[in-house]
Every structure is written in C-alpha cells, then in structure tokens.
Coordinates of C-alpha atoms in Angstrom, one line a residue:
M61 CA 25.5 -11.1 2.6
R62 CA 27.8 -10.2 -0.4
F63 CA 28.7 -13.9 -0.8
L64 CA 25.2 -15.0 -0.7
T65 CA 24.3 -12.5 -3.3
T66 CA 26.9 -13.6 -5.6
L67 CA 26.0 -17.2 -5.1
F68 CA 22.3 -16.5 -5.8
V69 CA 23.0 -14.6 -9.1
A70 CA 25.2 -17.5 -10.3
V71 CA 22.3 -20.0 -9.6
L72 CA 20.0 -17.7 -11.6
W73 CA 22.4 -17.8 -14.6
I74 CA 22.5 -21.7 -14.3
T75 CA 18.8 -22.0 -14.2
P76 CA 17.5 -18.7 -15.9
L77 CA 13.9 -17.6 -15.2
S78 CA 11.6 -15.5 -17.3
A79 CA 10.7 -12.0 -16.1
A80 CA 7.2 -13.3 -15.3
E81 CA 8.6 -16.2 -13.3
K82 CA 11.0 -13.8 -11.3
V83 CA 7.9 -11.6 -10.6
D84 CA 6.0 -14.6 -9.2
R85 CA 9.0 -15.5 -7.1
L86 CA 9.3 -12.0 -5.7
M87 CA 5.5 -11.8 -5.0
E88 CA 5.9 -15.1 -3.1
A89 CA 8.8 -13.5 -1.1
L90 CA 6.7 -10.5 -0.4
R91 CA 3.8 -12.6 0.6
L92 CA 1.5 -10.7 -1.7
S93 CA -1.4 -13.0 -1.0
E94 CA -1.4 -12.1 2.6
V95 CA -1.1 -8.5 1.6
V96 CA -4.2 -8.8 -0.6
D97 CA -6.2 -10.6 2.1
I98 CA -5.4 -7.7 4.4
L99 CA -6.5 -5.1 1.7
T100 CA -9.6 -6.7 0.8
S101 CA -10.5 -7.2 4.5
E102 CA -9.8 -3.5 5.1
G103 CA -11.9 -2.5 1.9
K104 CA -14.9 -4.6 2.8
A105 CA -14.9 -3.3 6.4
Q106 CA -14.8 0.4 5.0
A107 CA -17.6 -0.5 2.6
H108 CA -19.7 -1.9 5.5
T109 CA -19.1 1.2 7.4
M110 CA -20.1 3.4 4.4
N111 CA -23.3 1.4 4.0
E112 CA -24.2 2.2 7.6
T113 CA -23.2 5.7 7.8
F114 CA -23.6 7.1 4.3
M115 CA -26.4 5.0 3.0
G116 CA -28.4 4.2 6.2
N117 CA -27.9 0.4 5.6
S118 CA -29.9 0.7 2.2
G119 CA -27.3 -1.1 0.1
G120 CA -28.8 -4.5 0.6
E121 CA -27.8 -7.4 -1.6
Y122 CA -26.9 -5.3 -4.7
F123 CA -24.1 -3.3 -2.7
H124 CA -22.9 -6.6 -1.0
T125 CA -22.5 -8.3 -4.5
Q126 CA -20.8 -5.1 -5.8
I127 CA -18.3 -5.1 -3.0
E128 CA -17.5 -8.8 -3.4
D129 CA -16.8 -8.1 -7.0
I130 CA -14.8 -4.9 -6.5
Y131 CA -12.5 -6.5 -3.9
N132 CA -11.6 -9.5 -5.9
P133 CA -8.3 -10.8 -4.5
D134 CA -7.1 -12.3 -7.9
W135 CA -7.7 -9.1 -9.8
I136 CA -5.9 -7.1 -7.0
H137 CA -2.9 -9.6 -7.0
D138 CA -2.7 -9.3 -10.8
Q139 CA -2.7 -5.3 -10.8
I140 CA 0.2 -5.3 -8.4
S141 CA 2.2 -8.1 -10.1
M142 CA 1.8 -6.5 -13.4
A143 CA 3.3 -3.3 -12.1
F144 CA 6.3 -5.0 -11.1
L145 CA 6.7 -6.8 -14.4
E146 CA 6.4 -3.4 -16.1
T147 CA 8.7 -1.5 -13.8
L148 CA 11.7 -3.6 -12.7
T149 CA 14.5 -4.9 -15.1
D150 CA 15.7 -8.4 -15.0
S151 CA 18.7 -7.5 -12.8
Q152 CA 16.5 -5.4 -10.5
L153 CA 14.2 -8.4 -9.9
D154 CA 17.2 -10.6 -9.2
R155 CA 18.3 -8.1 -6.5
A156 CA 15.0 -7.7 -5.1
I157 CA 14.5 -11.4 -4.8
V158 CA 17.8 -11.7 -3.1
F159 CA 16.9 -9.1 -0.4
F160 CA 13.4 -10.2 0.2
E161 CA 14.3 -13.9 0.4
S162 CA 17.0 -13.0 2.9
D163 CA 16.3 -13.4 6.7
L164 CA 16.1 -9.7 7.0
G165 CA 13.7 -9.3 4.1
Q166 CA 11.5 -12.1 5.4
T167 CA 11.4 -10.4 8.8
I168 CA 10.5 -7.1 7.3
V169 CA 7.6 -8.5 5.3
S170 CA 6.4 -10.5 8.4
L171 CA 6.5 -7.4 10.7
E172 CA 4.7 -5.1 8.1
N173 CA 2.0 -7.7 7.5
S174 CA 1.5 -8.4 11.2
A175 CA 1.3 -4.7 12.0
R176 CA -1.1 -3.9 9.1
L177 CA -3.3 -6.7 10.3
A178 CA -3.1 -5.7 14.0
I179 CA -3.8 -1.9 13.3
Q180 CA -7.2 -2.9 12.0
D181 CA -8.2 -3.1 15.6
E182 CA -9.2 0.3 16.7
T183 CA -7.7 -0.1 20.2
I184 CA -4.2 -1.1 18.8
K185 CA -4.6 1.8 16.3
E186 CA -5.2 4.3 19.0
M187 CA -2.2 2.9 21.0
A188 CA 0.1 3.1 18.0
Q189 CA -1.1 6.7 17.5
D190 CA -0.5 7.5 21.1
S191 CA 2.9 6.1 20.8
Y192 CA 3.7 8.3 17.9
F193 CA 2.5 11.4 19.5
A194 CA 4.5 10.6 22.6
I195 CA 7.7 9.5 21.1
D196 CA 10.9 11.6 21.5
R197 CA 11.6 13.1 18.1
S198 CA 15.3 13.0 18.9
S199 CA 15.3 9.3 19.6
Q200 CA 17.2 6.9 17.3
S201 CA 14.0 4.9 16.6
Y202 CA 12.1 8.0 15.5
R203 CA 15.0 9.3 13.4
L204 CA 15.4 6.0 11.5
I205 CA 11.6 5.8 10.7
D206 CA 11.7 9.4 9.7
E207 CA 14.7 8.8 7.3
Y208 CA 12.9 5.8 5.8
I209 CA 9.8 7.7 5.1
E210 CA 11.9 10.5 3.6
V211 CA 13.9 8.2 1.4
N212 CA 10.8 6.5 0.0
D213 CA 8.8 9.8 -0.3
L214 CA 6.1 8.1 1.4
I215 CA 4.1 11.1 2.6
E216 CA 3.7 12.8 -0.8
K217 CA 3.1 9.5 -2.6
N218 CA 0.6 8.4 -0.2
V219 CA -1.2 11.8 -0.1
Q220 CA -1.4 11.9 -3.9
S221 CA -2.7 8.3 -4.0
S222 CA -5.5 9.3 -1.5
L223 CA -6.4 12.4 -3.5
N224 CA -6.6 10.3 -6.7
A225 CA -8.8 7.6 -5.0
D226 CA -11.2 10.2 -3.6
Y227 CA -11.3 12.0 -7.0
N228 CA -12.4 8.8 -8.7
F229 CA -14.9 8.0 -6.1
F230 CA -16.6 11.4 -6.3
R231 CA -16.2 11.5 -10.0
A232 CA -18.2 8.3 -10.2
L233 CA -20.8 9.7 -8.0
T234 CA -21.2 13.0 -10.0
E235 CA -21.0 11.3 -13.4
D236 CA -23.7 8.8 -12.5
A237 CA -25.9 11.6 -11.3
G238 CA -25.5 13.6 -14.6
G239 CA -22.8 15.9 -13.4
D240 CA -19.4 16.7 -15.0
G241 CA -17.3 16.8 -11.8
T242 CA -15.6 20.0 -12.7
D243 CA -15.4 21.3 -9.1
L244 CA -14.0 18.1 -7.6
I245 CA -10.3 18.8 -8.0
E246 CA -10.6 22.3 -6.3
Q247 CA -12.6 20.8 -3.5
L248 CA -10.1 17.9 -2.9
L249 CA -7.1 20.3 -3.0
L250 CA -8.9 22.3 -0.3
D251 CA -8.8 19.2 1.9
K252 CA -5.2 18.3 1.0
D253 CA -3.9 19.6 4.3
N254 CA -6.2 17.4 6.4
I255 CA -5.3 14.4 4.2
E256 CA -1.6 15.1 4.7
R257 CA -2.0 15.3 8.5
E258 CA -3.9 12.0 8.5
T259 CA -1.4 10.4 6.3
V260 CA 1.6 11.5 8.5
T261 CA -0.1 10.2 11.6
W262 CA -1.0 6.9 10.0
L263 CA 2.5 6.3 8.4
Y264 CA 4.5 7.0 11.6
S265 CA 2.1 5.2 13.8
F266 CA 2.2 2.1 11.5
L267 CA 5.9 2.1 10.8
L268 CA 6.9 2.6 14.5
L269 CA 4.7 -0.3 15.4
A270 CA 5.9 -2.5 12.5
Y271 CA 9.7 -1.8 12.8
Q272 CA 9.9 -1.7 16.6
P273 CA 11.5 -5.1 16.8
L274 CA 14.2 -4.3 14.2
T275 CA 17.7 -3.4 15.5
E276 CA 19.4 -0.2 14.4
A277 CA 21.6 -2.2 12.0
Q278 CA 18.7 -4.0 10.5
M279 CA 16.8 -0.7 10.1
R280 CA 19.8 0.9 8.3
E281 CA 20.1 -2.1 6.0
N282 CA 16.5 -1.5 5.3
I283 CA 17.0 2.1 4.5
A284 CA 20.2 1.4 2.5
F285 CA 18.3 -1.0 0.2
S286 CA 15.5 1.7 -0.3
R287 CA 18.3 4.0 -1.7
T288 CA 19.4 1.5 -4.4
D289 CA 18.1 1.6 -7.9
T290 CA 16.3 -1.7 -7.2
G291 CA 14.8 -0.2 -4.0
R292 CA 13.6 2.9 -5.8
A293 CA 12.2 0.7 -8.6
M294 CA 10.3 -1.4 -6.0
N295 CA 8.8 1.6 -4.4
D296 CA 7.7 3.0 -7.8
A297 CA 6.2 -0.5 -8.8
F298 CA 4.2 -0.7 -5.5
F299 CA 2.7 2.7 -6.0
L300 CA 2.0 2.1 -9.6
G301 CA 0.2 -1.1 -8.8
F302 CA -1.7 0.3 -5.8
N303 CA -2.7 3.5 -7.5
R304 CA -4.1 1.7 -10.5
M305 CA -5.9 -0.7 -8.3
Y306 CA -7.3 1.9 -6.0
D307 CA -8.4 4.3 -8.7
D308 CA -10.4 1.5 -10.3
V309 CA -11.8 0.3 -6.9
Y310 CA -12.9 3.7 -5.8
Y311 CA -14.4 4.6 -9.1
R312 CA -16.5 1.4 -9.1
L313 CA -17.3 1.9 -5.4
G314 CA -18.6 5.4 -6.3
L315 CA -20.8 4.0 -9.0
A316 CA -22.2 1.3 -6.6
V317 CA -22.9 4.0 -3.9
S318 CA -24.6 6.2 -6.5
H319 CA -26.7 3.4 -7.8
V320 CA -28.0 2.7 -4.3
L321 CA -28.7 6.4 -3.5
S322 CA -30.5 6.8 -6.8
G323 CA -32.5 3.5 -6.1
S324 CA -31.4 1.9 -9.4
D325 CA -30.4 -1.6 -10.0
L326 CA -32.0 -2.7 -6.6

C-alpha cells in the first residue's frame, strides 16, 4: 500500500489535475451518483408518506411537482461536491483518491451503498436493528464499529444534522403561516434525547450490516484512515455538504407542506 501510494502521487505530479478535477475523480471513486440516487429515493418515499399521514393525500400535483424539484439529483450532487472542494486541500484530495480508489476503499463504498439501499426495506431494517440489539457488546465486531463511530463523532454530528433539518422544516411551516418560530429551538431540544436514541439505533444497525463482510484488518485500516487529517477533512466535508443540502431541502419541504395545508398554490 505504501508503494502504491508513492507511485500514485508521482503520477499526479506528472499529470497534475486541478482541484475541481480531483474532486470529480474523488466523487467518482465514492460513487456519489449512486449515493444521490439512494438519497433522492429515500426523500421521495418520505415525502409520499408525509402526504399520506400528515396531509391526508391532499398534496396533489402541486406537492408532487415540488418534491421532484426539491430532490433534484444534479443539485444534490453539486452541494456535496462543492463542500469537498471547499474543505480538502490538494494533498488531502490526493490521499483521499488513493484510499478510495484502492481495493479496500471501493469495497467500503460498495458495502455502504448496498446496505443503505437494502435498509430501505422495512423487513431488512428491522432485522438489522434486531441484530444490533442482540449483539454482544464485548465482541470484536461491535467494538470496531463502536470505535469507528466514536472516531468520526457520528452520533453528535448526525443528531445535530437532524435537529437542524427539523428546525428548518418547522421554521418554514411557521413563517409561511405568519409565525416567528421563536419556540422551535426549545421544542426541538426537548426532543433531542429521542432523536439521539433513534440515531444511535440507526447508525449501529446500518454500520453493523454494512461492514459485516470486512475482516478485522480491513476495519482497522478503515478506522486508521478516519484518524488521519485527510479522513477528518473527508468527514467534515461530508457533513458540510449534507447539512447544507438537507437544511435547504427541509426548509423547502416545509414551505410545500404549508402551502398544501393552507390551500395556496393548488
């Protein structure tokens, strides 16, 4: 791996790429287009459920059109790519490309995308959760997942992302109805414990499912990469891009729901 890394960097010096070109290459290695397809599928399914349960199927063509516009795959792709361009240095981009174009990097990406797609099925989601609740907390597989989550600060970052998304959704609802949303933060903080419990369950269930095929050595290499400056920058870039994207998505979703409930634009 050390030899391959040196060889790759030498090739980059021979044929230098711009930062934007490096980001494009990294996004291809991360199979971001697959990730975006999964996210848009999840978002549209959630919106469909919201239309049924929250609005009594009153959304109609207006709500359908808004959802298609909100979950625009090209826009989502650009939001995430831009975050990497802003966050990672040239040398960090080089190292990230080396890791994610490697056999292990591609295996990790493939496992994560496959698990994210599979867990959309409620039966598989429940099985993954049952496995998480039943697993021996002293087992090596659990301890490695636990370490990976801790190294990347995934619980706190995901909880904060959820709170921000909910805030923007309800802010849009209240603003569109003429309110100022001053009580939203207090109400959301009261629900933080529930959000954290749900986040913990989802994260461990998902990662135990996704990384189950990895050997201990592969998982330790994955964790080691996360501890590097490049790994931390990658983590920051992902959350920056996703947070920006979801804040906007949920605000616009809140506006669309508010318009339906108020009978406007229909």
